[in-house]
Short mmCIF file of C-alpha atoms (C1' of nucleotides) and ligand atoms in Angstrom, two decimals:
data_model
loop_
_atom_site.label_atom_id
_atom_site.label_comp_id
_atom_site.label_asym_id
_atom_site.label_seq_id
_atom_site.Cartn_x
_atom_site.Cartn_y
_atom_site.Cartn_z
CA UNK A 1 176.06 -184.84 67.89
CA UNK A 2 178.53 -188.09 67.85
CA UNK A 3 181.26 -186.41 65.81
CA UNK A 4 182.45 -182.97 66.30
CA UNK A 5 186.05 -182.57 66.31
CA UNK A 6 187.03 -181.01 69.62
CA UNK A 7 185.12 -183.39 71.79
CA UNK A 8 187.07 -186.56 71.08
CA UNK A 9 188.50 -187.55 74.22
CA UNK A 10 191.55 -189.50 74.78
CA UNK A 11 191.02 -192.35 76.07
CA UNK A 12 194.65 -193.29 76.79
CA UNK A 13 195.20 -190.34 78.63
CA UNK A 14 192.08 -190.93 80.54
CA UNK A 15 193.03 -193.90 81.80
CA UNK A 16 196.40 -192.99 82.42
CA UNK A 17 195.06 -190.74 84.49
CA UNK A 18 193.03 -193.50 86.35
CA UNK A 19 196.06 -195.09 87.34
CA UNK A 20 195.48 -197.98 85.34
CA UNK A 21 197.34 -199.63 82.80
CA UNK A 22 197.65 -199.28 79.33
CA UNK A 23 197.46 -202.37 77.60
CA UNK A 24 196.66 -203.64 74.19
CA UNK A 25 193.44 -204.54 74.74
CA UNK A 26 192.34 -201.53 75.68
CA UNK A 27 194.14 -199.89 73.16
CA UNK A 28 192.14 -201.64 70.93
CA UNK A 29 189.18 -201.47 72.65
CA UNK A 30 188.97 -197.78 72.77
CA UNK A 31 190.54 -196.96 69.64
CA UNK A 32 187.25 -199.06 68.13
CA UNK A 33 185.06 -196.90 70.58
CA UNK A 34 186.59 -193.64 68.73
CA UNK A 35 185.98 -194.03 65.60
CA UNK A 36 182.64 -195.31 65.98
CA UNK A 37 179.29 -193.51 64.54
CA UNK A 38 176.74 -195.61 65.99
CA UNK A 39 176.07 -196.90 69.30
CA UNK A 40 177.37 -200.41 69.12
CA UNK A 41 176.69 -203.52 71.88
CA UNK A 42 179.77 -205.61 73.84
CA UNK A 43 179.23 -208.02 71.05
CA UNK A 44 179.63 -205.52 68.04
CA UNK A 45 182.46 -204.23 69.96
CA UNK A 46 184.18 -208.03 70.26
CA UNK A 47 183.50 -208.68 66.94
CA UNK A 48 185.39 -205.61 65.80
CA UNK A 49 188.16 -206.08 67.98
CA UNK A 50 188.59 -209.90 67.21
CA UNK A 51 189.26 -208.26 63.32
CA UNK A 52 192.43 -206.26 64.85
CA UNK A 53 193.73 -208.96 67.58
CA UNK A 54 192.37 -212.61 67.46
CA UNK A 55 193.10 -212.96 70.88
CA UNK A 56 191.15 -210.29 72.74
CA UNK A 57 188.17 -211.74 74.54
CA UNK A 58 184.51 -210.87 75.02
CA UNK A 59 185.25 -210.55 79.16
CA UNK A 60 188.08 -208.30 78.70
CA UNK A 61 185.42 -206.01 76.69
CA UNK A 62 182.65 -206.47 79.02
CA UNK A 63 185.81 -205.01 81.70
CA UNK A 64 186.55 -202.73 79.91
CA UNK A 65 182.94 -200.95 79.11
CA UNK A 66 182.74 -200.90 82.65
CA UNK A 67 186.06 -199.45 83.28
CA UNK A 68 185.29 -196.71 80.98
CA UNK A 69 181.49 -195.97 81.95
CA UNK A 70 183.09 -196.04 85.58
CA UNK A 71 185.19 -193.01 84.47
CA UNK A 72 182.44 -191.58 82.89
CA UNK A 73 184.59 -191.95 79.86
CA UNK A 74 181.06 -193.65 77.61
CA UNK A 75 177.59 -193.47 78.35
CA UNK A 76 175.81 -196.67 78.59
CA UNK A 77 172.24 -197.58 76.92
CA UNK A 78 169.78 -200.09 77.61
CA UNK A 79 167.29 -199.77 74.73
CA UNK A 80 164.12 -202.00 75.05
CA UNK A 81 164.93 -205.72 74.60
CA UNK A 82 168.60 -206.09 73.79
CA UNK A 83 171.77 -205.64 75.63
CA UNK A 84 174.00 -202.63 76.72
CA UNK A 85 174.56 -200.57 74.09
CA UNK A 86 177.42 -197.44 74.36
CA UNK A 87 179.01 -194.44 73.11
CA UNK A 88 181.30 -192.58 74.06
CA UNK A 89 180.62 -189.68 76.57
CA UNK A 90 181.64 -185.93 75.84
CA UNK A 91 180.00 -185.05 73.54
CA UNK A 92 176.76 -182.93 74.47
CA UNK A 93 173.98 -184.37 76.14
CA UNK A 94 171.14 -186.12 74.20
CA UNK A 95 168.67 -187.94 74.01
CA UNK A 96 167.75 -191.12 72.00
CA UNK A 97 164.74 -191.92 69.19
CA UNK A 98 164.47 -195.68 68.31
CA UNK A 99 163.33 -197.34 64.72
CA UNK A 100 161.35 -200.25 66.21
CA UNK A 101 161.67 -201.65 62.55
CA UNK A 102 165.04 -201.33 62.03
CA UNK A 103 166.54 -200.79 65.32
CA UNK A 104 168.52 -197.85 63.96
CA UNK A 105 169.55 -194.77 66.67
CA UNK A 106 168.44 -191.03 65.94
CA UNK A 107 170.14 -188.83 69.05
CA UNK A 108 168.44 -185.42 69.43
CA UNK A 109 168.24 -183.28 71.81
CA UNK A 110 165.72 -180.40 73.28
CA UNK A 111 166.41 -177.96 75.81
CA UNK A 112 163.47 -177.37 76.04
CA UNK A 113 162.33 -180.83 77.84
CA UNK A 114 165.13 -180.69 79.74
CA UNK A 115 163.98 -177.76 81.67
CA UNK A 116 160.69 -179.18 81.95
CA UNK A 117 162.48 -182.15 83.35
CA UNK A 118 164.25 -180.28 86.02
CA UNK A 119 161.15 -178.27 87.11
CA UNK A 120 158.75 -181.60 87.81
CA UNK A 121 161.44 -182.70 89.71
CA UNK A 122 161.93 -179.66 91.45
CA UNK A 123 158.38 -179.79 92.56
CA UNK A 124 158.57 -183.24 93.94
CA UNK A 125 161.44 -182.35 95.83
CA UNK A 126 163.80 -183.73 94.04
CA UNK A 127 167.34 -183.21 92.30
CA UNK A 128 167.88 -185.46 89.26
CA UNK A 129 170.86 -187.05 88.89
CA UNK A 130 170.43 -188.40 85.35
CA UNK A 131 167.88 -189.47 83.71
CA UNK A 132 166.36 -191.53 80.43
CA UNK A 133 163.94 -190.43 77.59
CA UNK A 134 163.66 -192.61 74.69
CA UNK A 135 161.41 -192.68 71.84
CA UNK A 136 160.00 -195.52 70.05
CA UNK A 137 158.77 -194.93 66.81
CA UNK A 138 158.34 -195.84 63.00
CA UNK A 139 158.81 -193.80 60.04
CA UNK A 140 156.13 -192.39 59.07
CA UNK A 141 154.75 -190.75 55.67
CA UNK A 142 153.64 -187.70 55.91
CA UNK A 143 156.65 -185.59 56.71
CA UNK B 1 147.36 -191.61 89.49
CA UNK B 2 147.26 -195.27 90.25
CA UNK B 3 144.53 -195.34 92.03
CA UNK B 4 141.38 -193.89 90.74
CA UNK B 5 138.06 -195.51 90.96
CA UNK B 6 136.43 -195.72 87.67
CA UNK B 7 139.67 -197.10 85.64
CA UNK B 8 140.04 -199.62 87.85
CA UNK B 9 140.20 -202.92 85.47
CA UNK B 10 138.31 -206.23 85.51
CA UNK B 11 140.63 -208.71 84.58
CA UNK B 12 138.75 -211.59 84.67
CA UNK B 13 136.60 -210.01 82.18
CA UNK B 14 139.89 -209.15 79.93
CA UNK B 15 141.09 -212.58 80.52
CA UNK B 16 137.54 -213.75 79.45
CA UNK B 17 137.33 -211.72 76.14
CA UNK B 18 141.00 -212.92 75.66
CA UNK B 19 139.43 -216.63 75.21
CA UNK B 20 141.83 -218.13 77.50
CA UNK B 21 140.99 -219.87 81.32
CA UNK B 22 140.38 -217.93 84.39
CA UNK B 23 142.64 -220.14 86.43
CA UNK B 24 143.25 -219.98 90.06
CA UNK B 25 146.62 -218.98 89.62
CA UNK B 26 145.70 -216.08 87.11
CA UNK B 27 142.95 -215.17 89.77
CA UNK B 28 145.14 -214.40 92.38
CA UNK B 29 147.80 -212.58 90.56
CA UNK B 30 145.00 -210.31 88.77
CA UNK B 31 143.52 -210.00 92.23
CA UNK B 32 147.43 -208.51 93.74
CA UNK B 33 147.41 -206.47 90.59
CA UNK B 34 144.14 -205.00 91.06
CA UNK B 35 144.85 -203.79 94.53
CA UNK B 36 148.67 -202.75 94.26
CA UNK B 37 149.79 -199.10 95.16
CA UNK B 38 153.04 -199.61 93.88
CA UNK B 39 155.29 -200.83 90.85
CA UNK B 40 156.23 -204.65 92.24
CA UNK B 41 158.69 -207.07 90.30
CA UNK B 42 157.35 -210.68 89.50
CA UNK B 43 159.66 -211.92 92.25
CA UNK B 44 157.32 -209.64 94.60
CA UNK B 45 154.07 -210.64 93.22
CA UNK B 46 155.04 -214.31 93.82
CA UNK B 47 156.16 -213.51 97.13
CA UNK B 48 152.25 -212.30 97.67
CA UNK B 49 150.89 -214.97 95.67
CA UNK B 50 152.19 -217.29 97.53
CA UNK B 51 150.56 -215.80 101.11
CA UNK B 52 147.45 -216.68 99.41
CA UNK B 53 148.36 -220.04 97.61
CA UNK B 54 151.79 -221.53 98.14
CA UNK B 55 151.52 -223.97 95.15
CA UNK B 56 151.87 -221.09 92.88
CA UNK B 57 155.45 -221.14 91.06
CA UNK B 58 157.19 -217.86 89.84
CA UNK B 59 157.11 -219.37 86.22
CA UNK B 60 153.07 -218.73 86.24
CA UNK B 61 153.74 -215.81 88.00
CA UNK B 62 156.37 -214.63 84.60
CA UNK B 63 153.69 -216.48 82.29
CA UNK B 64 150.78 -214.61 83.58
CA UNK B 65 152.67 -210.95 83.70
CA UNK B 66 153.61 -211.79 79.96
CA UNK B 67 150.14 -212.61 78.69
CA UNK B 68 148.82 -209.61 80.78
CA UNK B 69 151.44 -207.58 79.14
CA UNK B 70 150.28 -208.27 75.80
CA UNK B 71 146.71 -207.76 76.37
CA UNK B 72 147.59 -204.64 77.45
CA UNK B 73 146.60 -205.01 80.21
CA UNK B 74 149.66 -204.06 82.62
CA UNK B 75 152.51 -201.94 81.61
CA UNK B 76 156.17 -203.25 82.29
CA UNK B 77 158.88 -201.34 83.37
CA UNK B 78 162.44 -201.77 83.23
CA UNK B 79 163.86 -199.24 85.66
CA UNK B 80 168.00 -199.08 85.47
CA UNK B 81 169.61 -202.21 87.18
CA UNK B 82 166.76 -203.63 88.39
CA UNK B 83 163.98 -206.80 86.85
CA UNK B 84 160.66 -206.04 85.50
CA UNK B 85 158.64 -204.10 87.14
CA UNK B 86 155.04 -204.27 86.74
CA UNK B 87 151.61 -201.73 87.01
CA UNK B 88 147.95 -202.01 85.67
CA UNK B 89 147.20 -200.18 82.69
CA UNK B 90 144.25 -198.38 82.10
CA UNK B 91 145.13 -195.38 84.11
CA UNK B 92 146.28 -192.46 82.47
CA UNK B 93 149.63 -192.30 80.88
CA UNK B 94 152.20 -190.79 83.29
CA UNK B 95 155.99 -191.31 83.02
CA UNK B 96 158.45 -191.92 86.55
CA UNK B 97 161.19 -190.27 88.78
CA UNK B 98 162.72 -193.29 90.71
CA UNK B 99 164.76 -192.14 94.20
CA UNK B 100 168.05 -193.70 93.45
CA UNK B 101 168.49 -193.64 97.22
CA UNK B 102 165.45 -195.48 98.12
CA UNK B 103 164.05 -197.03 94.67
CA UNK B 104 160.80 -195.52 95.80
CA UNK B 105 159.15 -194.24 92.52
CA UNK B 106 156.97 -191.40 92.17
CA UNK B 107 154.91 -190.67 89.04
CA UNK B 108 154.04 -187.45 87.49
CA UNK B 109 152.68 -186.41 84.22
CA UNK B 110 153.69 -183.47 81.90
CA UNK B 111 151.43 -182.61 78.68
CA UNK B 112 154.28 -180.31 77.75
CA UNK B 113 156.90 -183.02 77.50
CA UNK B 114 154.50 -185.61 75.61
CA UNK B 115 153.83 -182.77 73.03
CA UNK B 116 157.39 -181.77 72.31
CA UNK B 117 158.19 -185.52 72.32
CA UNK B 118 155.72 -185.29 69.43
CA UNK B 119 156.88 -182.69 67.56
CA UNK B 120 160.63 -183.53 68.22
CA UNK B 121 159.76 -187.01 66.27
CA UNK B 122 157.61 -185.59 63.65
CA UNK B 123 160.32 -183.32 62.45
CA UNK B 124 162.40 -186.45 62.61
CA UNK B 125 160.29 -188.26 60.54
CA UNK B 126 158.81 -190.77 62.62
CA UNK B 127 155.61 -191.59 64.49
CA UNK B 128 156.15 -192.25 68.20
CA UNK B 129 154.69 -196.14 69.34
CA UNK B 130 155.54 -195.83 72.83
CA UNK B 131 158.26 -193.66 74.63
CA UNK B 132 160.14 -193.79 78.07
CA UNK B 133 160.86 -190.99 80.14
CA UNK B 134 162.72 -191.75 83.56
CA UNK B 135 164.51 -189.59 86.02
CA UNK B 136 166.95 -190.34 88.64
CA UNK B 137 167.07 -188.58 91.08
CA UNK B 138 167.80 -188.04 95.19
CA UNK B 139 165.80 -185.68 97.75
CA UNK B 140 166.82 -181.92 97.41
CA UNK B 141 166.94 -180.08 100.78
CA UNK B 142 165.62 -176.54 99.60
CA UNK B 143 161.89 -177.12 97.84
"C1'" DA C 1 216.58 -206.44 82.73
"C1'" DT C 2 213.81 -207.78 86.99
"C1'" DG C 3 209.95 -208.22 89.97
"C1'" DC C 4 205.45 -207.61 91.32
"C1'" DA C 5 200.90 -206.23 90.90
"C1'" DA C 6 197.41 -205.41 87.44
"C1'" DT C 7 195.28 -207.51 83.68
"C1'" DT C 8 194.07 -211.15 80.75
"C1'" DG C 9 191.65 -215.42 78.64
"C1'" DC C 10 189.08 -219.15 79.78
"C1'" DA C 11 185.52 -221.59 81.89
"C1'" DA C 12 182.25 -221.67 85.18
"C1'" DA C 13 178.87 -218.94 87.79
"C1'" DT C 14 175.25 -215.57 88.06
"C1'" DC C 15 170.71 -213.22 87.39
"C1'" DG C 16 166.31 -212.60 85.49
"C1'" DT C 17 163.49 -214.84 82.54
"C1'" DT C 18 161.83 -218.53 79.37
"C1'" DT C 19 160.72 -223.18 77.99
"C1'" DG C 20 159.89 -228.54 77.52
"C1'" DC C 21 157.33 -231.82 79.53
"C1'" DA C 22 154.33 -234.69 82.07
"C1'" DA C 23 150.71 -233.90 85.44
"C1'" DT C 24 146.59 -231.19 86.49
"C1'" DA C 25 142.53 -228.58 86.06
"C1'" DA C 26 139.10 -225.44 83.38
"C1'" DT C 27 135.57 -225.50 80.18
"C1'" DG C 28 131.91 -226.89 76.78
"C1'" DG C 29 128.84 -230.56 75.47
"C1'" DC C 30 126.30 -234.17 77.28
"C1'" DG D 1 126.89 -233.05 87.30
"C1'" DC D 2 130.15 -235.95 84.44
"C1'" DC D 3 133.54 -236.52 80.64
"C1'" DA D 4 136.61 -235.52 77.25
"C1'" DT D 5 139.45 -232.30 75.37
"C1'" DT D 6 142.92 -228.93 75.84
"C1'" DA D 7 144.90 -225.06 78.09
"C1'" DT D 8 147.51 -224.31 81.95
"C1'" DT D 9 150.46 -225.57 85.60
"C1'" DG D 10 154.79 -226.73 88.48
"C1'" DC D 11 159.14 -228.29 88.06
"C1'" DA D 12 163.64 -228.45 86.39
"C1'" DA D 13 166.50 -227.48 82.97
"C1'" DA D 14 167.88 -224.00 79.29
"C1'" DC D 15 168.47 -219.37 78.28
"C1'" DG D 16 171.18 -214.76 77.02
"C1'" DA D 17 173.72 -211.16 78.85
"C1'" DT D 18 177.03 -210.21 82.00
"C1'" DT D 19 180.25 -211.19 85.84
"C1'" DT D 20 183.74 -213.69 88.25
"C1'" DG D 21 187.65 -217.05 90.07
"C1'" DC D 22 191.83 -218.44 88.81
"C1'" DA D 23 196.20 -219.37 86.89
"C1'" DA D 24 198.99 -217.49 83.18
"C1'" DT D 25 200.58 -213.25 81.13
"C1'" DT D 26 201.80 -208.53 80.82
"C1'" DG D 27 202.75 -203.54 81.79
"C1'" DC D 28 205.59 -200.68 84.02
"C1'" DA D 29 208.30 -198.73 87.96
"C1'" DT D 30 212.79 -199.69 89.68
MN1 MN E 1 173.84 -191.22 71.49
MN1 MN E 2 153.42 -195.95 87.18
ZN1 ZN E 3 167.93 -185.70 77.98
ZN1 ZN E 4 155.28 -189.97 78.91
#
DNA sequence: ATGCAATTGCAAATCGTTTGCAATAATGGC
DNA sequence: GCCATTATTGCAAACGATTTGCAATTGCAT
């Protein structure tokens, strides 16, 4: 669901496109966010980009995320308790189950609920414009 | 769905088996709970609390929703962009579409969705604690 | 290469929420 | 009912995540 090859956008043109500039921080910055498997937070993201330039600072990624989820370029996640998480967006749409004991992040995905989704909407009246489903769980043993 | 006779709760009697004080404070705020249609932040349940007694302070207010919370007693919510929301517990599990135009929210249940939810984590592995399922979503004009 | 606006790093501000502490009030035993 | 013991309170200050003002730096169109 996160990797599959003809999905990964370019950022750079993205932005270009946006009209804004290119700089090095965002070149760093988004190079991180496309090579990444998981679904990291502003801090994971600093801490990675710190390793490639010292300088970059934890505002210009907290801009930057913004920037980005502004032109729909990553999805952001706020999973119960800690901060933003993201990923990046075009890929297909999914949907997120949470290990409350490790914290890890198993995306899946069911038409299925979707549809059932869109029809209790319907029948309030309503259009959805996006929407959240997240499951908390624990392993468990029986499979 | 939030209001149904039977399930309504007596708090003071939770609070009691919970061995801790029925306070004046915790009285009031129990007492706003009890009779709320709605899913009100802690800001808004001071705002009432105070009507009633303006010596209460919004920390009791965060204290009380907190303790309630893990009793089990009320369910907290944390709708995109917005704080905490709060609503009793007892009633029957139901999940929320939230306006984005007005913040009204509207709740609504689906047996299908909380069964697929199941199987989907099963076949993942896991056993679902709790789950989340929000939509977004703005007045259609054809119903 | 030059100039100007966009972007940066830094520190300080913000928002919702939590916490330390001394004052207050609820409860159980008399 | 009255006390003593503690839990609870109000207040102000701390908190963590995120945003912002500002002066210095940089990208990029000319
Ligand atoms: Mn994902
Ligand atoms: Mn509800
Ligand atoms: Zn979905
Ligand atoms: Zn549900």
């Amino acid at each position: 669901m996160t990797r599959t090859a003809i999905q990964k956008p370019d950022y750079e043109a993205e932005l270009r496109k946006a009209g804004v500039r290119i700089t090095r921080p965002r070149r760093i910055i988004v190079g991180i966010l496309t090579d990444t498997e998981d679904h990291p937070d502003a801090l994971e993201i600093f801490r990675r980009a710190v390793a490639i330039d010292s300088s970059i600072s934890l505002s210009t990624v907290y801009r930057t995320m913004k920037l980005l989820e502004g032109l729909g370029a990553i999805h952001r996640h706020a999973f119960e308790g800690g901060p933003s998480r993201f990923e990046q967006a075009g890929g297909d749409h999914h949907d997120h189950l949470i290990d409350i004991e490790t914290g890890d992040v198993i995306e899946f995905k069911s038409d299925r609920i979707e549809q059932l989704q869109n029809e209790i909407a319907r029948s309030l009246g309503y259009d959805i414009v996006h929407h959240r489903l997240e499951l908390y769980g624990r392993k468990c043993k029986v499979k």
